[in-house]
Amino acid sequence: MRFNKSLDAIKTYETGKPIELVAREYGVEPKDIIKLASNENPYGTSPKVSEAVKSVIHKMCLYPDDSMYALKGGLAKKYGISTDEIIIGSGSDQIIEFAVHAKLNAQTKVLMNSVTFAMYEIYACHVGAQIVRTKTREHDLEEFYQLYLEHKPAMIFLCTPNNPTGDAIDVEALKAFLSKIDAETMVVVDGAYMEYAAFKDEKKAVRPKELIESFSNVLYLGTFSKAYGLGGMRTGYGIASKEVISALFKLRPPFNITTLSLEAATVALEDETFVNTSIQKNFEQMKRYEIFAKEQGIEIIESYTNFVTLCLNEGQNSSDISLSLLKKGMIVRDLKSYALNAIRVTVGTERENDRFFDLFTAAAKN
Ligand SMILES: *Cc1c(COP(=O)(O)O)cnc(C)c1O
């Protein structure tokens, strides 16, 4: 069968390998498998959330509240914005999809960082848009601006902190950049890891309210999958001017998240202690990776997230090392497909990180 030509350019998104698959393929007991590949919260989910989800199980037969009243109310309060400046998605991934379908087509261009979240490219390919990338590994807003002038893209993706490199943009520089961009160009600011960045460094803390008050063309993205520990609930959101949000709403299928997800996300927002404790432990454990990298003589990119990117030395091959870790039940992300000889490792619990250090040391020796 022939399919749309635009599909030819798409490489299927590779998720972190699921535990079940590693158990089957490598014969490791599921209980001995550690997954540090998808930047999930290693401390799980707030117990208050688990309780709340159990309490709404009986509502599974009903469609969810499509106005998403409680969740939008919680987000509006958290960010000091109004509920009509918010759209909820099945993960913030779905909001990226809406945004691309709202702005891009085969006659337009989209600008993104050299190394960044793979879904931007995949969605852009859906509509045949032309992709323009910077050359620098970390976001360089001057380079972005030059490419913007040259290509006049309909859309720009800024991922701060960036996945898979962990670097973050200074808010002042971000605002200065935005003030030079035409209001017709949509700028997506993906803050999937913003809770981590804001904790580590005030200069990196993007406040969506400030952005959307000053810039009608900005779409900020947040998610419950990372710091809130709800990857399995597939809930994310977009924040933008009412004009942008109403355009995105036209692309939204009804009931795009589940009754259980709605409840989970709403309650997760209320348990700030859980999130803050997770973030604090994350950076305590991250220090150990910094020390480890130094001992191993490998580069670690300064990270504002819950993962670290280890850039390997010549003579070390990220695919070989990832594979030997996998055989021992340690799942990390090989960044070969991003043209980096590097691995991305989610910062786990103390015990998980101990295991990583041991296995990596052994794998790097061979
Ligand atoms: C994880 C992630 C997302 C979205 O995840 P969802 O689970 O779809 O909400 C978006 N952007 C980046 C950069 C991410 O790492």
XYZ file of C-alpha atoms and ligand atoms in Angstrom:
381
model
C 0.000 0.000 0.000
C 1.209 3.506 -0.678
C 1.066 6.027 2.144
C 1.432 9.769 2.297
C 4.892 10.775 1.085
C 5.393 12.776 4.276
C 5.675 9.509 6.241
C 8.868 8.566 4.375
C 10.861 11.130 6.321
C 9.674 9.918 9.726
C 11.669 7.659 11.985
C 9.338 6.068 14.540
C 9.931 7.557 17.983
C 12.043 5.313 20.130
C 10.876 5.252 23.737
C 13.030 4.075 26.609
C 12.954 0.268 26.488
C 10.171 -1.068 28.698
C 11.115 -3.332 31.592
C 8.927 -6.161 30.225
C 10.846 -6.198 26.942
C 14.278 -6.266 28.570
C 13.161 -9.149 30.771
C 12.058 -11.130 27.707
C 15.012 -10.294 25.472
C 17.870 -10.577 27.944
C 16.489 -13.018 30.452
C 16.919 -10.627 33.398
C 14.409 -10.944 36.246
C 12.016 -7.946 36.101
C 12.813 -7.165 39.750
C 16.510 -6.773 38.853
C 15.837 -4.339 36.034
C 16.424 -0.650 36.610
C 15.018 1.814 34.104
C 16.834 5.123 33.966
C 15.800 5.843 30.405
C 12.623 7.929 30.345
C 13.152 10.569 33.036
C 10.321 9.288 35.161
C 10.258 10.239 38.838
C 12.213 7.469 40.632
C 10.350 8.260 43.859
C 7.074 7.253 42.251
C 3.868 9.184 42.723
C 2.494 11.039 45.730
C 0.561 8.579 47.948
C -2.240 11.158 48.038
C -2.563 10.785 44.288
C -2.763 6.993 44.474
C -5.513 7.261 47.086
C -7.450 9.790 45.031
C -7.242 7.648 41.903
C -8.599 4.644 43.808
C -11.486 6.774 45.016
C -12.637 7.520 41.451
C -12.196 4.021 40.008
C -15.952 3.547 40.055
C -16.287 6.452 37.624
C -14.394 4.584 34.933
C -17.600 3.853 33.041
C -18.257 7.562 32.574
C -16.599 9.963 30.199
C -14.457 12.455 32.083
C -15.478 16.049 32.773
C -14.520 17.491 29.414
C -14.344 21.033 30.775
C -11.536 19.723 33.034
C -12.729 22.275 35.505
C -10.825 21.145 38.595
C -7.522 20.561 36.837
C -7.618 23.832 34.919
C -8.552 25.594 38.137
C -5.520 24.103 39.868
C -3.203 25.112 37.044
C -4.725 28.606 36.859
C -3.994 29.011 40.553
C -0.476 27.621 40.329
C 0.446 29.983 37.509
C -1.736 32.990 38.307
C -3.486 32.845 34.935
C -7.056 32.338 33.782
C -8.533 28.967 32.793
C -9.108 30.031 29.201
C -5.357 30.433 28.826
C -4.917 26.681 29.398
C -5.383 23.568 27.270
C -4.933 20.035 28.612
C -3.406 17.286 26.511
C -2.729 13.592 26.573
C 0.798 14.424 27.626
C 2.273 17.733 26.509
C 3.168 15.703 23.436
C -0.400 16.110 22.267
C -0.188 19.879 22.643
C 2.918 19.849 20.432
C 0.855 17.977 17.872
C -1.989 20.521 18.058
C 0.436 23.423 17.729
C 2.144 21.924 14.694
C -1.191 21.247 13.008
C -2.345 24.769 13.794
C 0.682 26.547 12.348
C 2.728 24.363 10.014
C 2.187 22.932 6.537
C 4.309 21.955 3.541
C 4.929 25.609 2.650
C 6.330 26.576 6.053
C 9.512 26.121 8.050
C 10.125 25.273 11.667
C 13.265 26.147 13.609
C 14.653 23.995 16.421
C 17.864 23.187 18.253
C 20.453 20.848 16.723
C 19.826 18.281 19.455
C 16.387 18.413 21.017
C 13.169 16.534 21.790
C 12.548 14.167 18.870
C 8.776 14.681 18.734
C 9.107 18.215 17.327
C 10.592 16.819 14.161
C 8.156 13.909 13.950
C 5.073 16.125 14.168
C 6.589 18.631 11.749
C 7.101 15.771 9.279
C 3.408 14.863 9.556
C 2.561 18.072 7.782
C 5.611 18.167 5.526
C 7.094 21.325 7.055
C 10.745 22.075 6.360
C 12.958 21.668 9.404
C 15.775 24.112 10.117
C 18.210 23.322 12.917
C 20.938 25.220 14.694
C 24.454 23.780 14.807
C 25.360 24.371 18.445
C 24.665 21.541 20.906
C 23.191 23.811 23.595
C 20.569 26.460 22.763
C 22.318 29.535 21.369
C 19.678 32.245 21.008
C 21.909 34.411 18.832
C 22.180 31.549 16.356
C 18.425 30.994 16.601
C 17.882 34.657 15.797
C 20.151 34.611 12.735
C 18.356 31.524 11.401
C 15.020 33.149 12.165
C 15.985 36.177 10.055
C 17.215 33.968 7.257
C 14.338 31.461 7.127
C 11.297 33.266 8.579
C 9.957 30.081 10.205
C 6.265 29.865 11.129
C 7.250 28.182 14.356
C 10.225 27.961 16.715
C 10.771 25.294 19.362
C 12.773 26.205 22.451
C 13.162 23.384 24.932
C 14.279 24.678 28.300
C 15.684 22.753 30.006
C 16.519 20.827 26.875
C 16.007 17.110 26.446
C 18.361 15.248 25.896
C 21.181 17.600 26.940
C 19.804 19.106 30.178
C 20.964 22.699 29.564
C 18.595 25.600 30.191
C 18.118 29.080 28.754
C 18.429 32.210 30.929
C 15.017 33.804 31.289
C 16.317 37.313 30.565
C 17.890 36.105 27.325
C 14.673 34.295 26.453
C 12.597 37.445 26.901
C 15.044 39.521 24.869
C 14.839 36.919 22.111
C 11.043 36.812 22.163
C 10.833 40.573 21.873
C 12.603 40.374 18.484
C 10.300 37.708 17.027
C 7.344 38.592 14.827
C 3.936 37.975 16.403
C 3.022 35.684 13.482
C 5.736 33.190 14.441
C 4.617 30.835 17.166
C 7.322 30.193 19.754
C 6.848 27.017 21.746
C 8.661 27.076 25.087
C 8.739 23.478 26.286
C 9.146 23.452 30.063
C 8.767 19.698 30.673
C 11.571 19.926 33.276
C 10.956 23.478 34.441
C 10.199 22.480 38.047
C 13.753 21.155 38.291
C 15.373 24.154 36.632
C 13.441 26.637 38.766
C 14.593 24.835 41.908
C 18.230 24.821 40.887
C 18.593 28.327 39.489
C 16.203 31.271 39.677
C 17.743 32.675 36.459
C 16.338 29.711 34.523
C 12.857 29.879 36.036
C 10.415 30.660 33.244
C 7.090 32.017 34.495
C 4.476 31.338 31.837
C 2.300 34.203 33.107
C 5.027 36.734 32.333
C 5.603 35.270 28.903
C 1.998 35.202 27.786
C 1.310 38.683 29.177
C 4.069 40.112 27.014
C 3.985 37.810 23.998
C 0.770 36.744 22.269
C 2.679 34.226 20.129
C 4.217 32.140 22.919
C 2.933 28.696 23.818
C 4.351 27.325 27.080
C 4.217 23.562 27.703
C 4.210 21.730 31.001
C 3.701 18.094 31.948
C 2.804 15.845 34.852
C 5.062 13.093 33.513
C 8.332 14.208 35.067
C 8.508 15.964 38.478
C 4.914 15.029 39.337
C 5.611 11.354 38.754
C 2.646 10.676 36.481
C 4.205 9.461 33.226
C 1.669 6.661 33.045
C -1.260 9.059 33.309
C -0.414 10.937 30.091
C -1.296 14.446 31.181
C 0.282 17.678 30.025
C -0.821 21.220 29.299
C -0.292 24.263 27.184
C -0.465 27.867 28.372
C -0.899 30.731 25.932
C -3.009 33.741 25.009
C -6.732 33.031 24.648
C -6.375 33.462 20.914
C -3.797 30.663 20.648
C -5.661 28.399 23.062
C -8.922 28.701 21.140
C -7.146 27.787 17.901
C -5.619 24.706 19.545
C -9.010 23.711 20.936
C -10.295 23.223 17.397
C -7.809 20.382 17.004
C -8.545 18.700 20.328
C -10.536 15.482 20.318
C -13.137 15.416 23.103
C -12.261 13.569 26.323
C -8.556 13.566 25.451
C -7.465 12.496 28.923
C -9.050 9.928 31.197
C -11.150 10.286 34.328
C -8.301 8.743 36.326
C -5.688 11.042 34.772
C -7.760 14.113 35.541
C -8.088 13.123 39.170
C -4.413 12.204 39.465
C -3.148 15.455 37.982
C -5.533 17.602 40.011
C -4.441 16.042 43.292
C -0.766 15.960 42.277
C -0.827 19.751 41.945
C -1.915 20.051 45.561
C 0.898 17.924 46.995
C 3.777 20.329 46.644
C 5.760 18.594 49.368
C 6.041 15.433 47.319
C 7.291 17.308 44.262
C 9.731 19.461 46.198
C 11.174 16.508 48.078
C 11.620 14.573 44.821
C 13.414 17.520 43.248
C 15.658 18.040 46.247
C 16.689 14.378 46.295
C 17.223 14.532 42.542
C 19.880 17.220 42.849
C 21.529 15.526 45.825
C 21.893 12.384 43.748
C 22.942 14.339 40.662
C 26.024 15.564 42.536
C 27.150 11.955 42.706
C 26.991 11.737 38.892
C 29.110 14.867 38.620
C 31.733 13.338 40.895
C 31.510 10.024 39.073
C 32.005 11.647 35.660
C 35.080 13.457 36.932
C 36.523 10.207 38.278
C 35.863 8.506 34.957
C 37.322 11.437 33.012
C 34.172 11.913 30.946
C 32.212 15.079 30.202
C 28.890 15.632 31.947
C 26.705 18.462 30.648
C 25.473 20.709 33.462
C 21.891 19.609 33.945
C 18.788 21.478 35.127
C 16.607 18.373 34.895
C 16.217 14.910 36.397
C 18.699 13.337 33.998
C 22.356 13.688 33.132
C 24.038 13.427 29.757
C 27.409 11.741 29.829
C 29.509 12.466 26.742
C 31.826 9.536 26.275
C 35.440 9.609 25.273
C 36.894 8.484 21.993
C 37.328 4.752 22.146
C 34.120 4.422 24.166
C 31.050 3.693 22.098
C 27.717 4.781 23.538
C 25.842 1.968 21.775
C 28.215 -0.725 23.037
C 28.113 0.626 26.563
C 24.310 0.955 26.535
C 24.007 -2.613 25.298
C 26.284 -4.049 27.947
C 24.330 -2.142 30.614
C 21.087 -3.465 29.139
C 22.295 -7.048 29.382
C 22.734 -6.472 33.105
C 19.234 -5.020 33.371
C 20.204 -1.324 33.404
C 18.218 0.663 30.842
C 19.675 4.032 29.822
C 19.257 6.098 26.664
C 21.884 5.844 23.952
C 22.114 9.199 22.145
C 23.661 7.817 18.928
C 20.474 8.608 17.041
C 20.996 12.261 18.026
C 24.509 12.060 16.549
C 26.065 12.246 20.014
C 28.442 9.638 21.409
C 26.714 10.037 24.733
C 24.239 8.386 27.043
C 21.384 10.007 28.910
C 20.730 8.634 32.358
C 17.739 9.507 34.517
C 18.958 10.320 38.021
C 17.513 7.462 40.065
C 17.307 6.648 43.730
C 20.522 6.192 45.703
C 20.426 2.425 45.212
C 19.713 2.674 41.475
C 22.554 5.137 41.000
C 24.979 2.909 42.943
C 24.128 0.125 40.543
C 24.631 2.403 37.541
C 28.071 3.482 38.754
C 29.132 -0.145 39.236
C 27.812 -1.353 35.903
C 29.135 1.623 33.959
C 32.592 1.236 35.470
C 32.613 -2.430 34.440
C 31.230 -1.707 30.961
C 33.706 1.121 30.309
C 36.661 -1.136 31.149
C 35.897 -3.661 28.414
C 8.848 14.166 28.540
C 8.826 15.348 27.662
C 7.649 15.908 27.138
C 6.280 15.417 27.277
O 5.959 14.365 27.886
P 4.441 13.937 28.042
O 4.588 12.701 28.823
O 3.896 13.756 26.674
O 3.754 15.049 28.767
C 7.712 17.048 26.374
N 8.855 17.621 26.116
C 10.011 17.130 26.583
C 11.252 17.857 26.275
C 10.041 15.978 27.356
O 11.199 15.494 27.778
